[in-house]
Amino acid sequence: MRMLTTCCLLLAMFIPSRGQRLIDNEATTETRALYQNLKTLSAQGLLFGHQDGDAYGVGWRAKKGRSDVKDVTGSFPAVHGWDIGKIEVQHNANLDSVNFRKMHRWIRDAYKRGGINTVSWHIENPVSKKSSWDKTPAVKDILPGGSAHTYFLRQLDLAADFLNACKSGSTKIPIIFRPWHEHNGDWFWWGKGNCSEEEYIQLWKFTVDYLRHTRKLHHLIYAFSPDRSRMDLNNAKESYAYGYPGDDYVDVIGLDNYRDVGVSKSPEEFEFKTANFVQVLEVITQLAEEKHKVAALTETGQEGILHPTWYSDVLLNPIKSRSTIRLSYALVWRNANMKHHYAPYTNHPASADFIAFYNDPFTLFESNLQHIYQSGKPLTK
Ligand code: BMA
């Protein structure tokens, strides 16, 4: 009996626990380490992310080493968000005028400093050749056997080429890839109502299989990210699962949530929204844990940050004060101009609070991180 126990113990020590396993069995060492580290860090704090922050901010564009977040706090965000919309039509710059060559450089610079990169894709409608928001039915046509399948393969190849070229020396830079987002909304051509749920699932699976098997990209972590505004909180887990392609096709249980963090006109409204925010984050935490995956708030923010203590009161405190919420990161959207921005810039009314948010030991910015692409080393400093 004792022999048996000893054997079991030895086995348990040498067979890796299920732990955090990426869907790609051949994922690179750095990618596997990043994923495991995201999980580890989600129990300790919240990584902060910003879309396009290295490329431009309010009142400036393409200044090496600059970022609105860094101007205010002294540090880059931990997570750097990018979008490759228009790569599929071979433009030099994305839909928000970020040059792709420079994007590669910023991705590499962030990686070298120990930051994390995530890429979304506002891909044009392959049938109408108009924007992501053009609802001309297309999903059926781009799937295998469809009339636009060959054209779509070309688009996917162009995206794969971009991802493949995210390199630092000969090392592929791990990327959290977040295609086909907010699919439970009806605003994108791949969204609800513009294709069937089954077609969406086929599209997701086809994309992942093509990138990892046909194109042999092994530095991607796949994030699924429905939109909170189209979830039914009376039936939250089930409604989250709309379009879910299965546990073999998703690494990050993500959520885009602007709905619960918008402007509140009364304390009652604020309380109501906060309760919903907490609930939905608890749900993605639970789902991620049941599935041995990682949860993330893949997009959030309040346009214009009209609530000057938004970062503390709306975002951080509800998350920090509940051990039932464990997220790896929260990424706010881009700083396009004085009206459309989500991170404070110098002298913004929300910047004092943002500094407090940065100084809170629970939040993790790039300057707080170390060894994020390695295993078994301290992750924070
Ligand atoms: C939206 C807005 C748009 C932008 C798009 C893709 O939320 O910020 O201005 O083009 O995202 O980044």
Short mmCIF file of C-alpha atoms and ligand atoms in Angstrom, two decimals:
data_model
loop_
_atom_site.label_atom_id
_atom_site.label_comp_id
_atom_site.label_asym_id
_atom_site.label_seq_id
_atom_site.Cartn_x
_atom_site.Cartn_y
_atom_site.Cartn_z
CA MET A 1 0.00 0.00 0.00
CA ARG A 2 2.76 2.38 1.02
CA MET A 3 4.56 1.40 -2.18
CA LEU A 4 1.48 2.31 -4.17
CA THR A 5 1.21 5.71 -2.50
CA THR A 6 4.85 6.41 -3.18
CA CYS A 7 4.40 5.43 -6.81
CA CYS A 8 1.39 7.72 -7.12
CA LEU A 9 3.29 10.58 -5.58
CA LEU A 10 6.20 10.06 -7.90
CA LEU A 11 3.89 9.90 -10.88
CA ALA A 12 2.14 13.08 -9.79
CA MET A 13 5.50 14.81 -9.62
CA PHE A 14 6.59 13.82 -13.08
CA ILE A 15 3.40 13.90 -15.12
CA PRO A 16 2.69 17.58 -15.67
CA SER A 17 -0.63 18.54 -14.10
CA ARG A 18 -3.31 19.52 -16.59
CA GLY A 19 -2.54 23.09 -15.60
CA GLN A 20 -2.73 25.67 -18.31
CA ARG A 21 -2.38 23.92 -21.62
CA LEU A 22 -2.57 25.85 -24.81
CA ILE A 23 -4.75 24.46 -27.58
CA ASP A 24 -1.65 24.32 -29.75
CA ASN A 25 0.38 21.27 -28.65
CA GLU A 26 3.35 22.61 -30.52
CA ALA A 27 3.30 26.10 -29.02
CA THR A 28 6.76 27.62 -28.58
CA THR A 29 8.47 27.67 -25.20
CA GLU A 30 7.94 31.43 -24.82
CA THR A 31 4.27 31.15 -25.73
CA ARG A 32 3.68 28.37 -23.22
CA ALA A 33 5.50 30.29 -20.52
CA LEU A 34 3.49 33.43 -21.22
CA TYR A 35 0.21 31.56 -20.97
CA GLN A 36 1.16 29.90 -17.69
CA ASN A 37 2.40 33.22 -16.35
CA LEU A 38 -0.82 34.97 -17.29
CA LYS A 39 -2.64 32.39 -15.22
CA THR A 40 -0.28 32.76 -12.28
CA LEU A 41 -0.51 36.54 -12.37
CA SER A 42 -4.30 36.53 -12.58
CA ALA A 43 -4.34 35.30 -8.98
CA GLN A 44 -2.14 38.19 -7.91
CA GLY A 45 -3.29 41.25 -9.77
CA LEU A 46 -4.51 42.79 -12.99
CA LEU A 47 -2.35 43.54 -15.99
CA PHE A 48 -3.26 46.82 -17.66
CA GLY A 49 -3.48 47.07 -21.43
CA HIS A 50 -4.05 49.85 -23.99
CA GLN A 51 -4.92 49.66 -27.67
CA ASP A 52 -2.53 51.36 -30.14
CA GLY A 53 -0.85 53.23 -27.27
CA ASP A 54 2.67 53.06 -28.73
CA ALA A 55 1.53 54.26 -32.15
CA TYR A 56 -0.27 57.47 -31.20
CA GLY A 57 -2.06 59.34 -28.48
CA VAL A 58 -4.12 62.49 -28.16
CA GLY A 59 -2.28 65.17 -30.12
CA TRP A 60 0.70 63.10 -31.36
CA ARG A 61 1.56 60.23 -33.71
CA ALA A 62 4.44 57.78 -34.12
CA LYS A 63 6.98 59.12 -31.64
CA LYS A 64 9.46 56.46 -30.65
CA GLY A 65 9.17 55.48 -27.00
CA ARG A 66 6.11 57.62 -26.39
CA SER A 67 2.74 56.52 -25.01
CA ASP A 68 0.00 58.53 -23.26
CA VAL A 69 0.00 55.93 -20.48
CA LYS A 70 3.75 56.34 -20.09
CA ASP A 71 3.51 60.14 -20.18
CA VAL A 72 1.16 59.97 -17.18
CA THR A 73 2.57 57.08 -15.14
CA GLY A 74 6.16 56.67 -16.29
CA SER A 75 5.48 53.12 -17.51
CA PHE A 76 4.16 51.51 -20.64
CA PRO A 77 1.07 49.37 -20.15
CA ALA A 78 1.74 45.67 -19.61
CA VAL A 79 -0.41 44.70 -22.59
CA HIS A 80 -0.13 46.38 -26.00
CA GLY A 81 -3.17 46.04 -28.25
CA TRP A 82 -2.96 46.16 -32.06
CA ASP A 83 -5.37 45.69 -34.94
CA ILE A 84 -4.48 44.33 -38.36
CA GLY A 85 -7.63 45.39 -40.21
CA LYS A 86 -6.64 46.17 -43.86
CA ILE A 87 -3.66 43.79 -43.86
CA GLU A 88 -5.99 41.55 -45.89
CA VAL A 89 -6.19 44.15 -48.67
CA GLN A 90 -2.45 44.79 -48.62
CA HIS A 91 -2.59 48.34 -47.33
CA ASN A 92 0.51 49.80 -45.72
CA ALA A 93 -1.46 50.93 -42.69
CA ASN A 94 -4.37 49.55 -40.69
CA LEU A 95 -7.90 50.93 -40.57
CA ASP A 96 -6.80 53.51 -37.98
CA SER A 97 -3.74 54.55 -40.04
CA VAL A 98 -1.12 52.62 -38.05
CA ASN A 99 1.68 51.65 -40.42
CA PHE A 100 2.21 47.88 -40.42
CA ARG A 101 5.99 48.09 -40.66
CA LYS A 102 6.09 50.33 -37.62
CA MET A 103 3.57 48.06 -35.88
CA HIS A 104 6.05 45.20 -36.21
CA ARG A 105 8.72 47.37 -34.66
CA TRP A 106 6.52 48.46 -31.76
CA ILE A 107 5.51 44.85 -31.14
CA ARG A 108 9.16 43.85 -31.04
CA ASP A 109 10.14 46.75 -28.79
CA ALA A 110 7.34 45.89 -26.35
CA TYR A 111 8.39 42.23 -26.33
CA LYS A 112 12.03 43.09 -25.70
CA ARG A 113 11.08 45.28 -22.75
CA GLY A 114 9.00 42.41 -21.34
CA GLY A 115 5.56 43.62 -22.44
CA ILE A 116 2.76 41.53 -23.95
CA ASN A 117 1.12 41.97 -27.37
CA THR A 118 -2.42 41.21 -28.47
CA VAL A 119 -3.79 41.51 -32.01
CA SER A 120 -7.40 41.89 -33.14
CA TRP A 121 -8.62 41.97 -36.73
CA HIS A 122 -11.25 44.32 -38.10
CA ILE A 123 -11.15 42.48 -41.42
CA GLU A 124 -13.03 43.91 -44.39
CA ASN A 125 -16.05 42.12 -45.73
CA PRO A 126 -14.59 39.66 -48.26
CA VAL A 127 -17.76 39.63 -50.34
CA SER A 128 -18.75 43.31 -50.53
CA LYS A 129 -15.14 44.53 -50.09
CA LYS A 130 -16.48 47.09 -47.64
CA SER A 131 -15.64 47.45 -43.94
CA SER A 132 -16.08 45.01 -41.03
CA TRP A 133 -19.31 46.81 -40.28
CA ASP A 134 -20.80 46.01 -43.68
CA LYS A 135 -23.35 43.31 -43.04
CA THR A 136 -23.49 41.74 -46.50
CA PRO A 137 -23.66 37.99 -45.77
CA ALA A 138 -20.18 36.55 -46.26
CA VAL A 139 -19.37 33.79 -43.77
CA LYS A 140 -21.08 31.05 -45.72
CA ASP A 141 -19.26 32.11 -48.88
CA ILE A 142 -15.78 32.13 -47.36
CA LEU A 143 -16.02 28.69 -45.76
CA PRO A 144 -14.61 25.71 -47.69
CA GLY A 145 -16.76 25.11 -50.76
CA GLY A 146 -18.04 28.70 -50.76
CA SER A 147 -17.64 31.05 -53.71
CA ALA A 148 -15.24 33.40 -51.85
CA HIS A 149 -13.19 30.72 -50.12
CA THR A 150 -10.10 31.16 -52.26
CA TYR A 151 -10.21 34.90 -51.78
CA PHE A 152 -10.55 34.39 -48.02
CA LEU A 153 -7.53 32.06 -47.94
CA ARG A 154 -5.54 34.87 -49.48
CA GLN A 155 -6.74 37.21 -46.73
CA LEU A 156 -5.90 34.70 -44.04
CA ASP A 157 -2.46 34.20 -45.57
CA LEU A 158 -1.78 37.92 -45.44
CA ALA A 159 -2.76 37.98 -41.75
CA ALA A 160 -0.63 34.86 -41.14
CA ASP A 161 2.32 36.53 -42.88
CA PHE A 162 2.03 39.51 -40.57
CA LEU A 163 1.81 37.32 -37.47
CA ASN A 164 4.66 35.14 -38.66
CA ALA A 165 6.86 38.19 -39.04
CA CYS A 166 6.40 39.22 -35.40
CA LYS A 167 9.94 38.26 -34.45
CA SER A 168 12.79 39.29 -32.25
CA GLY A 169 15.91 37.85 -33.84
CA SER A 170 14.90 34.32 -34.67
CA THR A 171 12.35 34.10 -31.82
CA LYS A 172 8.69 34.36 -32.73
CA ILE A 173 7.02 36.85 -30.42
CA PRO A 174 4.03 35.32 -28.62
CA ILE A 175 0.81 37.05 -29.64
CA ILE A 176 -2.62 36.86 -28.05
CA PHE A 177 -4.66 36.67 -31.25
CA ARG A 178 -8.29 37.78 -30.97
CA PRO A 179 -10.11 37.32 -34.26
CA TRP A 180 -13.87 37.42 -34.90
CA HIS A 181 -14.61 39.45 -31.78
CA GLU A 182 -17.98 40.69 -30.48
CA HIS A 183 -19.69 38.06 -32.62
CA ASN A 184 -22.79 37.96 -30.43
CA GLY A 185 -23.51 41.54 -31.54
CA ASP A 186 -24.92 42.24 -34.99
CA TRP A 187 -22.56 45.02 -36.07
CA PHE A 188 -19.84 43.00 -37.84
CA TRP A 189 -20.41 40.80 -40.89
CA TRP A 190 -19.42 37.76 -38.78
CA GLY A 191 -21.89 38.77 -36.05
CA LYS A 192 -25.17 37.32 -34.88
CA GLY A 193 -27.90 37.65 -37.47
CA ASN A 194 -25.39 38.07 -40.32
CA CYS A 195 -24.40 34.40 -40.24
CA SER A 196 -25.68 31.37 -38.35
CA GLU A 197 -24.09 30.25 -35.09
CA GLU A 198 -22.88 27.09 -36.80
CA GLU A 199 -21.27 29.09 -39.59
CA TYR A 200 -19.51 31.29 -37.05
CA ILE A 201 -18.16 28.24 -35.24
CA GLN A 202 -16.93 26.77 -38.51
CA LEU A 203 -15.24 30.06 -39.35
CA TRP A 204 -13.48 30.15 -35.98
CA LYS A 205 -12.33 26.54 -36.24
CA PHE A 206 -11.20 26.96 -39.81
CA THR A 207 -9.14 30.03 -38.87
CA VAL A 208 -7.41 28.32 -35.94
CA ASP A 209 -6.75 25.10 -37.87
CA TYR A 210 -5.40 27.01 -40.84
CA LEU A 211 -3.02 29.11 -38.74
CA ARG A 212 -1.72 26.31 -36.54
CA HIS A 213 -1.75 23.38 -38.97
CA THR A 214 -1.46 24.75 -42.48
CA ARG A 215 0.63 27.82 -41.70
CA LYS A 216 2.34 26.20 -38.71
CA LEU A 217 2.20 29.28 -36.51
CA HIS A 218 2.97 28.18 -32.97
CA HIS A 219 3.27 31.49 -31.18
CA LEU A 220 -0.41 32.33 -30.94
CA ILE A 221 -2.72 32.31 -27.91
CA TYR A 222 -6.33 32.40 -29.09
CA ALA A 223 -8.76 34.76 -27.35
CA PHE A 224 -12.55 34.44 -27.69
CA SER A 225 -14.34 37.71 -26.91
CA PRO A 226 -18.10 38.14 -27.06
CA ASP A 227 -19.66 41.47 -26.17
CA ARG A 228 -21.25 41.96 -22.77
CA SER A 229 -24.07 44.15 -24.14
CA ARG A 230 -25.57 41.14 -25.92
CA MET A 231 -25.37 38.78 -22.96
CA ASP A 232 -28.37 37.85 -20.88
CA LEU A 233 -27.27 37.96 -17.25
CA ASN A 234 -30.21 35.81 -16.15
CA ASN A 235 -28.58 33.08 -18.09
CA ALA A 236 -25.04 34.32 -18.20
CA LYS A 237 -22.98 31.17 -18.78
CA GLU A 238 -25.22 29.94 -21.52
CA SER A 239 -25.42 33.28 -23.23
CA TYR A 240 -21.62 33.65 -23.05
CA ALA A 241 -21.38 30.35 -24.91
CA TYR A 242 -23.07 31.64 -28.08
CA GLY A 243 -20.69 30.78 -30.90
CA TYR A 244 -18.18 29.09 -28.58
CA PRO A 245 -16.13 26.79 -30.78
CA GLY A 246 -15.14 24.38 -28.00
CA ASP A 247 -12.33 24.03 -25.50
CA ASP A 248 -9.94 22.74 -28.13
CA TYR A 249 -10.15 26.03 -30.00
CA VAL A 250 -9.90 28.73 -27.33
CA ASP A 251 -7.19 29.73 -24.85
CA VAL A 252 -8.51 32.96 -23.38
CA ILE A 253 -12.04 33.34 -22.06
CA GLY A 254 -12.36 36.99 -22.98
CA LEU A 255 -15.06 39.59 -22.79
CA ASP A 256 -15.52 43.02 -24.33
CA ASN A 257 -17.41 45.10 -21.81
CA TYR A 258 -18.23 48.77 -22.26
CA ARG A 259 -21.83 48.34 -21.11
CA ASP A 260 -21.26 48.02 -17.37
CA VAL A 261 -18.59 50.71 -17.11
CA GLY A 262 -20.26 53.63 -18.89
CA VAL A 263 -21.41 56.90 -17.37
CA SER A 264 -23.93 56.54 -14.53
CA LYS A 265 -26.39 59.33 -13.86
CA SER A 266 -27.18 58.31 -10.29
CA PRO A 267 -25.64 56.31 -7.45
CA GLU A 268 -28.34 53.69 -8.04
CA GLU A 269 -27.38 53.35 -11.66
CA PHE A 270 -23.71 53.06 -10.66
CA GLU A 271 -24.56 50.32 -8.17
CA PHE A 272 -26.66 48.45 -10.70
CA LYS A 273 -23.92 48.58 -13.32
CA THR A 274 -21.23 47.57 -10.84
CA ALA A 275 -23.28 44.58 -9.74
CA ASN A 276 -23.59 43.47 -13.36
CA PHE A 277 -19.90 44.10 -13.98
CA VAL A 278 -18.98 41.95 -10.99
CA GLN A 279 -21.38 39.20 -11.98
CA VAL A 280 -20.16 38.90 -15.53
CA LEU A 281 -16.51 38.93 -14.46
CA GLU A 282 -17.25 36.20 -11.94
CA VAL A 283 -18.81 34.19 -14.72
CA ILE A 284 -15.79 34.42 -17.02
CA THR A 285 -13.50 33.65 -14.06
CA GLN A 286 -15.52 30.51 -13.32
CA LEU A 287 -15.64 29.45 -16.96
CA ALA A 288 -11.89 29.95 -17.31
CA GLU A 289 -11.26 27.90 -14.19
CA GLU A 290 -13.60 25.07 -15.14
CA LYS A 291 -11.90 24.88 -18.50
CA HIS A 292 -8.33 25.37 -17.22
CA LYS A 293 -8.00 28.53 -19.25
CA VAL A 294 -7.31 32.19 -18.62
CA ALA A 295 -9.93 34.97 -18.29
CA ALA A 296 -9.47 38.52 -19.59
CA LEU A 297 -11.34 41.74 -20.08
CA THR A 298 -10.26 41.97 -23.69
CA GLU A 299 -11.78 45.42 -24.29
CA THR A 300 -13.22 47.93 -21.89
CA GLY A 301 -13.20 51.62 -21.06
CA GLN A 302 -15.33 54.72 -20.80
CA GLU A 303 -15.14 56.97 -23.83
CA GLY A 304 -13.58 60.29 -22.81
CA ILE A 305 -13.19 59.03 -19.17
CA LEU A 306 -15.93 61.41 -18.08
CA HIS A 307 -15.89 59.95 -14.58
CA PRO A 308 -12.54 61.30 -13.23
CA THR A 309 -12.12 58.39 -10.81
CA TRP A 310 -13.24 55.79 -13.36
CA TYR A 311 -10.04 53.79 -13.05
CA SER A 312 -10.33 53.34 -9.28
CA ASP A 313 -14.04 53.29 -8.69
CA VAL A 314 -15.41 51.67 -11.80
CA LEU A 315 -12.63 49.37 -12.98
CA LEU A 316 -10.26 48.51 -10.15
CA ASN A 317 -12.23 48.40 -6.90
CA PRO A 318 -14.94 45.97 -8.05
CA ILE A 319 -12.23 43.61 -9.32
CA LYS A 320 -9.75 44.02 -6.49
CA SER A 321 -12.23 43.63 -3.68
CA ARG A 322 -13.52 40.25 -4.85
CA SER A 323 -11.50 37.08 -4.67
CA THR A 324 -14.13 35.54 -6.96
CA ILE A 325 -12.75 37.57 -9.87
CA ARG A 326 -9.43 36.57 -11.36
CA LEU A 327 -8.58 38.22 -14.65
CA SER A 328 -5.28 38.19 -16.41
CA TYR A 329 -5.66 41.60 -18.03
CA ALA A 330 -7.98 44.46 -18.83
CA LEU A 331 -7.33 46.39 -22.04
CA VAL A 332 -8.81 49.82 -22.70
CA TRP A 333 -9.42 51.04 -26.22
CA ARG A 334 -7.50 53.58 -28.25
CA ASN A 335 -6.64 57.25 -27.69
CA ALA A 336 -7.76 58.69 -31.01
CA ASN A 337 -8.62 62.26 -30.03
CA MET A 338 -10.03 64.57 -27.33
CA LYS A 339 -13.41 62.87 -27.57
CA HIS A 340 -12.57 59.28 -28.45
CA HIS A 341 -10.02 58.11 -25.88
CA TYR A 342 -9.95 55.65 -22.99
CA ALA A 343 -6.62 56.21 -21.22
CA PRO A 344 -5.77 59.58 -19.69
CA TYR A 345 -3.13 61.78 -21.28
CA THR A 346 -1.09 64.52 -19.61
CA ASN A 347 -3.32 66.99 -17.74
CA HIS A 348 -6.44 64.91 -18.32
CA PRO A 349 -8.94 65.28 -15.42
CA ALA A 350 -8.65 61.51 -14.82
CA SER A 351 -4.85 61.44 -14.71
CA ALA A 352 -4.45 61.90 -10.93
CA ASP A 353 -6.67 58.90 -10.33
CA PHE A 354 -4.87 56.97 -13.05
CA ILE A 355 -1.58 57.51 -11.20
CA ALA A 356 -3.22 56.10 -8.06
CA PHE A 357 -4.41 53.15 -10.18
CA TYR A 358 -0.86 52.65 -11.43
CA ASN A 359 0.56 52.86 -7.89
CA ASP A 360 -1.92 50.34 -6.53
CA PRO A 361 0.01 47.12 -5.89
CA PHE A 362 -2.83 45.17 -7.52
CA THR A 363 -2.29 46.70 -10.97
CA LEU A 364 0.58 45.54 -13.14
CA PHE A 365 2.16 47.70 -15.81
CA GLU A 366 5.14 46.83 -17.99
CA SER A 367 7.62 48.25 -15.47
CA ASN A 368 6.26 45.87 -12.81
CA LEU A 369 6.93 42.77 -14.87
CA GLN A 370 9.91 40.54 -15.44
CA HIS A 371 10.61 37.11 -16.98
CA ILE A 372 7.14 36.92 -18.48
CA TYR A 373 8.40 34.66 -21.29
CA GLN A 374 10.24 32.27 -18.99
CA SER A 375 9.22 29.57 -16.56
CA GLY A 376 9.95 29.29 -12.89
CA LYS A 377 11.25 32.81 -12.35
CA PRO A 378 9.77 35.72 -10.38
CA LEU A 379 7.26 37.56 -12.56
CA THR A 380 6.98 40.88 -10.79
CA LYS A 381 9.50 43.30 -9.38
C1 BMA B 1 -13.74 51.37 -32.84
C2 BMA B 1 -13.40 52.83 -32.97
C3 BMA B 1 -13.09 53.09 -34.41
C4 BMA B 1 -11.96 52.17 -34.87
C5 BMA B 1 -12.28 50.72 -34.56
C6 BMA B 1 -11.13 49.79 -34.87
O1 BMA B 1 -14.09 51.07 -31.53
O2 BMA B 1 -12.28 53.14 -32.17
O3 BMA B 1 -12.71 54.44 -34.57
O4 BMA B 1 -11.73 52.32 -36.24
O5 BMA B 1 -12.62 50.59 -33.20
O6 BMA B 1 -9.99 50.11 -34.13
#
